[in-house]
Tab-separated table of C-alpha atoms in Angstrom:
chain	number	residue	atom	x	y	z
A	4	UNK	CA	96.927	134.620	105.413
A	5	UNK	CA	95.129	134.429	109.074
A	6	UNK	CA	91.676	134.563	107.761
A	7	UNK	CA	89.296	131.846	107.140
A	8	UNK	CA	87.909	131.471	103.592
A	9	UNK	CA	84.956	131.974	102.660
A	10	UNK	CA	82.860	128.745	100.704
A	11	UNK	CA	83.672	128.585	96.622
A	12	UNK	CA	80.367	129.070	94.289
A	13	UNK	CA	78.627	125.794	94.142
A	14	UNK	CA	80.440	122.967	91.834
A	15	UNK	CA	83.070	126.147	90.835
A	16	UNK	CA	86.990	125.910	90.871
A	17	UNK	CA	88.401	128.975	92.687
A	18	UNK	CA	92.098	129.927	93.128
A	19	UNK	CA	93.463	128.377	96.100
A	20	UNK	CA	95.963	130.001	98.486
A	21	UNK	CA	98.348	127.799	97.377
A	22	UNK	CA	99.947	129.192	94.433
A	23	UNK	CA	99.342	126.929	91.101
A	24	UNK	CA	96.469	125.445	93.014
A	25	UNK	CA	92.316	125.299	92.880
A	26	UNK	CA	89.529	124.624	95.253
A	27	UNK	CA	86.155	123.813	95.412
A	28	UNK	CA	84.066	124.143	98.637
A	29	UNK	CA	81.557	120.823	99.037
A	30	UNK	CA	78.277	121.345	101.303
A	31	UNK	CA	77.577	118.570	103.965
A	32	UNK	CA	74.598	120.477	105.569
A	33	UNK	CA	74.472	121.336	109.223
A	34	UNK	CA	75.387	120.674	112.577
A	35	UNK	CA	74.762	122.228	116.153
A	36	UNK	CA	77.509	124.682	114.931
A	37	UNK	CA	76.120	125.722	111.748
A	38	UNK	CA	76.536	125.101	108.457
A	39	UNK	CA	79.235	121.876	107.488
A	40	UNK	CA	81.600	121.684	104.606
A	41	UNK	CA	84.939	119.643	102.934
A	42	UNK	CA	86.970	121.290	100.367
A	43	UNK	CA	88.488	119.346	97.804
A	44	UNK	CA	92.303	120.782	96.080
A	45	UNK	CA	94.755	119.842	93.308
A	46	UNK	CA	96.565	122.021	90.834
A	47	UNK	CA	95.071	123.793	88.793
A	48	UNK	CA	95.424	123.109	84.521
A	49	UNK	CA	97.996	125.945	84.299
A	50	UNK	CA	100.644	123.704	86.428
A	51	UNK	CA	99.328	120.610	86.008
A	52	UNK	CA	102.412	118.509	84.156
A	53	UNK	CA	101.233	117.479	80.694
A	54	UNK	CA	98.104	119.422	81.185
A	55	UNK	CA	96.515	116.235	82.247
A	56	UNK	CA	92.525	116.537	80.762
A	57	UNK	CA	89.794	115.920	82.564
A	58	UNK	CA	88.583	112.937	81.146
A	59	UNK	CA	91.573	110.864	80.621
A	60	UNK	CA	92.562	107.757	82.194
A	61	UNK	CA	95.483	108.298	84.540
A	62	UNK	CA	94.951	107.144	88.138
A	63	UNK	CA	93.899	109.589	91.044
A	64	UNK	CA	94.843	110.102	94.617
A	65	UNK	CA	93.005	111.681	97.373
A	66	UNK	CA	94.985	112.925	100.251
A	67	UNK	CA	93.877	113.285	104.128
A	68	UNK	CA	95.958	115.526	105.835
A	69	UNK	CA	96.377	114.814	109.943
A	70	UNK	CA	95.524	116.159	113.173
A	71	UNK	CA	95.618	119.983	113.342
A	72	UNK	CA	96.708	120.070	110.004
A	73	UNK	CA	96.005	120.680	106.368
A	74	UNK	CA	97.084	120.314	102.935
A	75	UNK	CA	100.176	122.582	102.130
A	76	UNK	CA	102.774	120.300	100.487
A	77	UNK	CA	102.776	121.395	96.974
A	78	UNK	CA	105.959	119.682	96.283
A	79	UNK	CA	104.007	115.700	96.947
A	80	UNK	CA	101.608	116.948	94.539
A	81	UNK	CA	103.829	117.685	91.626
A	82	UNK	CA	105.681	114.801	92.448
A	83	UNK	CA	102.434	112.443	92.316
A	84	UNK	CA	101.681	114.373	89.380
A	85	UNK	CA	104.919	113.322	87.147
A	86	UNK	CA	104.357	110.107	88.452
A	87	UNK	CA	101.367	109.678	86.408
A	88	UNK	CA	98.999	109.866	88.750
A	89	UNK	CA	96.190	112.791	89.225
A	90	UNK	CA	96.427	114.124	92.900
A	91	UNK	CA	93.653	115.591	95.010
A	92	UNK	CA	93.809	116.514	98.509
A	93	UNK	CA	90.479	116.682	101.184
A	94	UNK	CA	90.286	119.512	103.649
A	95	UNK	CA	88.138	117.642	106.264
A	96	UNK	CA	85.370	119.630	107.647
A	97	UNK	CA	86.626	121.764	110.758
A	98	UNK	CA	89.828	121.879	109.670
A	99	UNK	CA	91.850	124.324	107.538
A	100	UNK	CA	89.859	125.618	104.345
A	101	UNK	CA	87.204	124.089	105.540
A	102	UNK	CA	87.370	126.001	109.113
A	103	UNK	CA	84.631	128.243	109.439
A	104	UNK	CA	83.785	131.252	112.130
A	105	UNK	CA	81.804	129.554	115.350
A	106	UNK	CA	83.380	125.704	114.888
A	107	UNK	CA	85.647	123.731	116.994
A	108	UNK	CA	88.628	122.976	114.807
A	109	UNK	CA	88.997	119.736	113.901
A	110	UNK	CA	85.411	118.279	115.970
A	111	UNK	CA	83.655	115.296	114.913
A	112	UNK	CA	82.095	112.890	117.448
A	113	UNK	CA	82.540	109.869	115.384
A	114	UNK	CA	85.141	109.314	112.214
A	115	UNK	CA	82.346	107.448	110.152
A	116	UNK	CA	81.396	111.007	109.644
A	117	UNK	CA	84.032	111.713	107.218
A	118	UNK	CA	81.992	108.895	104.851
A	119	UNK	CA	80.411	111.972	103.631
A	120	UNK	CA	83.140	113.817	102.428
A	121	UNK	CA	85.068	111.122	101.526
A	122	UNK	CA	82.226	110.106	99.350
A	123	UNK	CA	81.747	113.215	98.021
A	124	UNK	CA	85.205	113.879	96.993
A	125	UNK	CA	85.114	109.933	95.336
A	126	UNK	CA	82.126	110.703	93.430
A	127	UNK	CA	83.451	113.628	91.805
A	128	UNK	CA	86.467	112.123	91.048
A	129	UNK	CA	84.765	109.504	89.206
A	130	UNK	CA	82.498	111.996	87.286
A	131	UNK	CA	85.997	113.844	85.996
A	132	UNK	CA	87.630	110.905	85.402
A	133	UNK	CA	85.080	107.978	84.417
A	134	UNK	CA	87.710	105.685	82.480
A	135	UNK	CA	90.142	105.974	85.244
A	136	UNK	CA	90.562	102.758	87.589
A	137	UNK	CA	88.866	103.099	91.446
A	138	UNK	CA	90.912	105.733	93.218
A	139	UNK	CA	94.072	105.382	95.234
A	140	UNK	CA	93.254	106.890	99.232
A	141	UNK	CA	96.368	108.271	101.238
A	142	UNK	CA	96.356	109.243	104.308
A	143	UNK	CA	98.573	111.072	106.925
A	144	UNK	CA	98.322	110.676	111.072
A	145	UNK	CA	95.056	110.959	112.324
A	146	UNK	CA	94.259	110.735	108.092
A	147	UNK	CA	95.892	107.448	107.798
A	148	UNK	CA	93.401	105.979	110.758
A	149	UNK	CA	90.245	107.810	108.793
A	150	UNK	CA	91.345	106.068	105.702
A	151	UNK	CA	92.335	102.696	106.782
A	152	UNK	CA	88.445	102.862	108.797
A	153	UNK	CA	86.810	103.987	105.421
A	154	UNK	CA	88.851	101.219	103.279
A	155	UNK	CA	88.012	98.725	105.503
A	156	UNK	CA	84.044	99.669	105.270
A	157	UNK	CA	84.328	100.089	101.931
A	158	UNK	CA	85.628	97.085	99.904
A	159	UNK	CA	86.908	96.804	96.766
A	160	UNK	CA	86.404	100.649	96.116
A	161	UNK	CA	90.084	101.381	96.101
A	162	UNK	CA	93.150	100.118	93.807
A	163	UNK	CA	96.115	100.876	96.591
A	164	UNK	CA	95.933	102.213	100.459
A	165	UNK	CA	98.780	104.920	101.053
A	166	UNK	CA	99.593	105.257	104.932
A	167	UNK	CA	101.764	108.230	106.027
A	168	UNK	CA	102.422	107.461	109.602
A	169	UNK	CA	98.963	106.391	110.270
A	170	UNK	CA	97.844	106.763	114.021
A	171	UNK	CA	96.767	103.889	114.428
A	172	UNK	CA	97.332	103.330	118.496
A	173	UNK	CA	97.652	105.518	120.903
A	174	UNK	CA	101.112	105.748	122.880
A	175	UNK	CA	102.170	102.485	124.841
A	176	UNK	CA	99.993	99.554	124.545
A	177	UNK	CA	96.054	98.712	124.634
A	178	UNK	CA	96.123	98.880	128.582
A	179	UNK	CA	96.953	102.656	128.407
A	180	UNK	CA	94.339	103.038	125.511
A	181	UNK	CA	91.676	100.852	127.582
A	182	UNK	CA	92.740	103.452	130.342
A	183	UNK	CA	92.478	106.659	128.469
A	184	UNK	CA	89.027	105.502	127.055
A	185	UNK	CA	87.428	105.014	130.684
A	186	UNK	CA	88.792	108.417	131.864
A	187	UNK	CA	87.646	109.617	129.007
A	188	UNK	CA	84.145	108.622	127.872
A	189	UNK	CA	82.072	109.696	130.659
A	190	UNK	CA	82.717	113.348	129.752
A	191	UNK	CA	82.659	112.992	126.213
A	192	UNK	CA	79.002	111.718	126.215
A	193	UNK	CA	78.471	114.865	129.069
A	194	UNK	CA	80.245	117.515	127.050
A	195	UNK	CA	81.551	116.126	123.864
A	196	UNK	CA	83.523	119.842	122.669
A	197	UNK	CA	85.010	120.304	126.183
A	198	UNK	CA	88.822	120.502	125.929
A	199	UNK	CA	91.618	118.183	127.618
A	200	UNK	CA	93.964	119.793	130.022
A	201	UNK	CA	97.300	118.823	128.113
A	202	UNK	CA	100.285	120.122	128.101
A	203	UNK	CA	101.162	122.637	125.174
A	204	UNK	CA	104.313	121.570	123.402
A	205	UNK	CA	105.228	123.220	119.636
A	206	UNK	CA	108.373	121.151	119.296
A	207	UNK	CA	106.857	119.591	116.100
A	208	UNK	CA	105.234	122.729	114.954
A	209	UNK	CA	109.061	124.089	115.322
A	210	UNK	CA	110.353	121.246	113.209
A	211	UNK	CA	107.962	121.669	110.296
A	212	UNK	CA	107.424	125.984	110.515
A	213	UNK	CA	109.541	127.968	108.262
A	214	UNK	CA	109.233	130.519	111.024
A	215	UNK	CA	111.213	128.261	113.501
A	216	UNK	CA	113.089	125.366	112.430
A	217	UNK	CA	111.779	123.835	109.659
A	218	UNK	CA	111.080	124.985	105.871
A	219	UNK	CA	107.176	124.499	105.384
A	220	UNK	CA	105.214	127.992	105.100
A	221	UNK	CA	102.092	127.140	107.601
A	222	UNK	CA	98.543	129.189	107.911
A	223	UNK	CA	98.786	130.088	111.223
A	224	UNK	CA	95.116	129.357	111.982
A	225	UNK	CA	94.918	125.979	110.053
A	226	UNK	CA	98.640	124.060	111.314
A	227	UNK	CA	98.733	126.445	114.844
A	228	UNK	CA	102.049	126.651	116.787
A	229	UNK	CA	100.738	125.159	119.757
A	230	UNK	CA	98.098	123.066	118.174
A	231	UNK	CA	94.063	122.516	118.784
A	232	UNK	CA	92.440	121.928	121.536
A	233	UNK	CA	91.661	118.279	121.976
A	234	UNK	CA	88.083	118.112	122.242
A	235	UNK	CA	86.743	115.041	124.623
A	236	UNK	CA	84.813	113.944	122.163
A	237	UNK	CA	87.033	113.958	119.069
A	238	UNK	CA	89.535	111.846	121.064
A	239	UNK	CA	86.832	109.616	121.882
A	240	UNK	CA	86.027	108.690	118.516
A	241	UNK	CA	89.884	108.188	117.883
A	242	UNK	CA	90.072	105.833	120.848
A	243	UNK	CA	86.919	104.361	118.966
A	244	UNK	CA	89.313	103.960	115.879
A	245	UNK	CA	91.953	102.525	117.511
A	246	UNK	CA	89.818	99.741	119.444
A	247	UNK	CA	88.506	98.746	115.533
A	248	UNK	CA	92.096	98.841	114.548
A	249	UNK	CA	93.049	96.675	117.422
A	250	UNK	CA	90.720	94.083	116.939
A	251	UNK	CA	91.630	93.371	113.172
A	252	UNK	CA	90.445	95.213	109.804
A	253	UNK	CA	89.560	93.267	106.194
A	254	UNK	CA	91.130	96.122	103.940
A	255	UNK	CA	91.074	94.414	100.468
A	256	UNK	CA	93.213	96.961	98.868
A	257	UNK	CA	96.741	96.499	98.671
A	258	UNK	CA	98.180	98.895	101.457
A	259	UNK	CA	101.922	100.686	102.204
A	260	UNK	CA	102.314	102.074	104.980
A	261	UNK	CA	105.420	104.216	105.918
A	262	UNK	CA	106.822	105.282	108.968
A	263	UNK	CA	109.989	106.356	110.542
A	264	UNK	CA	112.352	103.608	112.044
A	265	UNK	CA	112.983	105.727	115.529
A	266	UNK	CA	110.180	108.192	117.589
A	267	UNK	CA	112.007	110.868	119.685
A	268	UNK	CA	109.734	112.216	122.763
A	269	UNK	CA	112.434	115.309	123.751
A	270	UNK	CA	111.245	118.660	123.391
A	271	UNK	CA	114.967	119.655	122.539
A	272	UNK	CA	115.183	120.993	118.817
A	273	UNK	CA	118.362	118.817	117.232
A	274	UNK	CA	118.723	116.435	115.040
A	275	UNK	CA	117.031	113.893	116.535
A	276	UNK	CA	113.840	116.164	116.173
A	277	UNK	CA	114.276	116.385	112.433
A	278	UNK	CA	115.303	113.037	111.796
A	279	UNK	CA	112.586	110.587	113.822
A	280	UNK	CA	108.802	110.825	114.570
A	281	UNK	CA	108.309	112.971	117.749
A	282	UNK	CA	104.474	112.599	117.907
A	283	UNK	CA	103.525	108.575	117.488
A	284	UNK	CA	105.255	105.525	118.861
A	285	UNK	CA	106.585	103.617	115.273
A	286	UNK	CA	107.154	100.242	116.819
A	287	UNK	CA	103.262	100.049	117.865
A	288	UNK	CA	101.918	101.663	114.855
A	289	UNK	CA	104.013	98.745	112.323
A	290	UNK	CA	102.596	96.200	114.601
A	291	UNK	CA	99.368	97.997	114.182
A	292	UNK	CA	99.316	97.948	110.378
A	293	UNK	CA	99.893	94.367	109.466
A	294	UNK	CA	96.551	93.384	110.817
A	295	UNK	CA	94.903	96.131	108.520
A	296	UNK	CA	94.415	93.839	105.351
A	297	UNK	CA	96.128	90.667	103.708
A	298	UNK	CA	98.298	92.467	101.391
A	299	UNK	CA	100.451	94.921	103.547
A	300	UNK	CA	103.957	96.549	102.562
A	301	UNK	CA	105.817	97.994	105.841
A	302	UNK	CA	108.058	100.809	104.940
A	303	UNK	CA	110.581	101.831	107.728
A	304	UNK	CA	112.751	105.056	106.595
A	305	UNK	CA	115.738	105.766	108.162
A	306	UNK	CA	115.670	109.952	109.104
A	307	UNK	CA	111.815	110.496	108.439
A	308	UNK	CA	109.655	112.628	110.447
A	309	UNK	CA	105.964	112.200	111.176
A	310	UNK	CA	104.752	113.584	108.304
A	311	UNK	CA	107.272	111.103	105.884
A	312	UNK	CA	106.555	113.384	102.871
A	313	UNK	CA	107.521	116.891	104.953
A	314	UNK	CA	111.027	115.265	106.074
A	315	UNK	CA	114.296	116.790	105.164
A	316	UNK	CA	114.683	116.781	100.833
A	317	UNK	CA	116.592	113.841	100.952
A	318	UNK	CA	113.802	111.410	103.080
A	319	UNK	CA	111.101	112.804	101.409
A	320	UNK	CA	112.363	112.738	97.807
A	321	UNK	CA	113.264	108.481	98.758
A	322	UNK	CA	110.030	108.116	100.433
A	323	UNK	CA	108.039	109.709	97.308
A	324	UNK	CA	110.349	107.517	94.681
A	325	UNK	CA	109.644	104.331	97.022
A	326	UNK	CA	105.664	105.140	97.404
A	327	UNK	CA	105.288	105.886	93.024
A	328	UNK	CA	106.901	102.863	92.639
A	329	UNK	CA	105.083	101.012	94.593
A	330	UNK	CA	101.826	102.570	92.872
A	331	UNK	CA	103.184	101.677	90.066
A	332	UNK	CA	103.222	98.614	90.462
A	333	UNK	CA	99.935	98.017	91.994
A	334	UNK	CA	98.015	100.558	88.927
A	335	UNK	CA	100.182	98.160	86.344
């Protein structure tokens, strides 16, 4: 379970480490750490509900995971999968099954980089499911801001936008993000996989873990207790993100975007830790997403976490009901 995995055989389905689950490794050449990859997941035919075929025309959603993090929530899969709709998840290079030996987890000095994958992962999806309509993209944290970037660069390539807490700002206002960029920047163009000095808190980690507080089991190296690094340039590019989100996107999908209705910033474990989002500032990130596109749904849940879908049962089960509606009604 602490290992890194190895690449699948080229354009080959291989068990994942999820149980009832399959991945397949795709190439995106090289960087100045060696050889680049994604890796795409969903279940495999054994578990999929109704043993959905390959070729059919149900709808399909591809899910980016967040920050330090990776796709382990088997239970939003199923669910999307009983909903009708085909799910896939994206591994983003650097980052869990798609870690590899000599990289800096999570590293990319700009997020148009994840076109590739992204593209990738849409192409194939089209080839296994060519009377399907254009994909639905979801997105979680740092995913969410990926997503809503891609969407808006990309028109009319999606049917519906899916935000899971998308970090969209960073904490406080533009001032401290204007701030942060010009203490920032210098170094990142001088030494772009040098590390911030921040403070190393696992309170969410202890909220989500099975081994502490929560009831998620988490690879160790992929969803770490304390954490990555931040990287100078990876932040960068985020800051990047946020100053494109600031100024306005054109998304010209229909978008939801959930979040919690309270953030918590203790480091106490109660139940204010498992009951609000104790990594992003809500109130900023709504005001954020209206400006994303024309057609935007707010969804403020009462008791969710930052990751909405890895809340308590209760939260997560009303967020998922709320979101497959929702689909549904956009798909119809």
């Amino acid at each position: 379970m602490d290992e890194l995995l190895a690449d699948s055989p080229p354009g080959v389905w291989v068990p994942d480490i999820l149980p009832g689950f399959e991945r397949l490794t795709i190439p995106l050449g090289e960087d100045d750490e060696g050889p680049v990859v994604a890796t795409l997941v969903r279940m495999d035919g054994q578990h999929r509900p109704n043993g959905g075929s390959a070729g059919n025309d149900r709808p399909v959603l591809l899910y980016l995971h967040g920050w330090a993090d990776y796709f382990y929530n088997r239970e939003l899969a199923v669910r999307c999968e009983n909903a009708g709709v085909r799910f896939y998840a994206l591994d983003l290079r650097k980052y869990g099954r798609s870690l590899r030996e000599g990289q800096t987890p999570g590293f990319t000095e700009s997020l148009d980089l994840y076109d590739d994958e992204i593209g990738a992962a849409f192409h194939l999806l089209r080839s296994e499911h060519p009377n399907s309509p254009a994909p639905v993209l979801a997105g979680h944290s740092t995913g969410g801001l990926v997503a809503s970037l891609w969407a808006d660069r990309h028109p009319h390539q999606l049917s519906a936008l899916v935000l899971n807490s998308a970090w969209l700002e960073l904490m406080g206002a533009s001032w401290v993000r204007a701030m942060a960029t010009a203490l920032v920047d210098p170094m990142s163009r001088i030494s772009p996989t040098s590390s911030m000095v921040l403070p190393r808190i696992n309170t969410y980690w202890r909220t989500l873990s099975s081994q502490a507080d929560g009831e998620w089991d988490l690879h160790p190296l992929w969803r770490p207790e304390y954490s990555f690094e931040v990287p100078r340039g990876w932040l960068a590019a985020v800051l990047q993100g946020h100053r494109r989100v600031a100024s306005g996107l054109k998304i010209t999908a229909p978008i939801l975007a959930l979040f919690s209705t309270q953030s918590y910033f203790g480091t106490t474990i109660d139940e204010r830790a498992h009951s609000a989002d104790i990594v992003l500032d809500v109130k900023i990130l709504a005001r954020r997403a209206v400006n994303l596109g024309n057609e935007v749904t707010v969804l403020r849940l009462p008791g969710a976490m930052h990751d909405v879908f890895a809340s308590r049962p209760s939260v997560r089960n009303d967020a998922m009901d709320r979101t497959f509606r929702w689909l549904e009604r956009q798909l119809d």
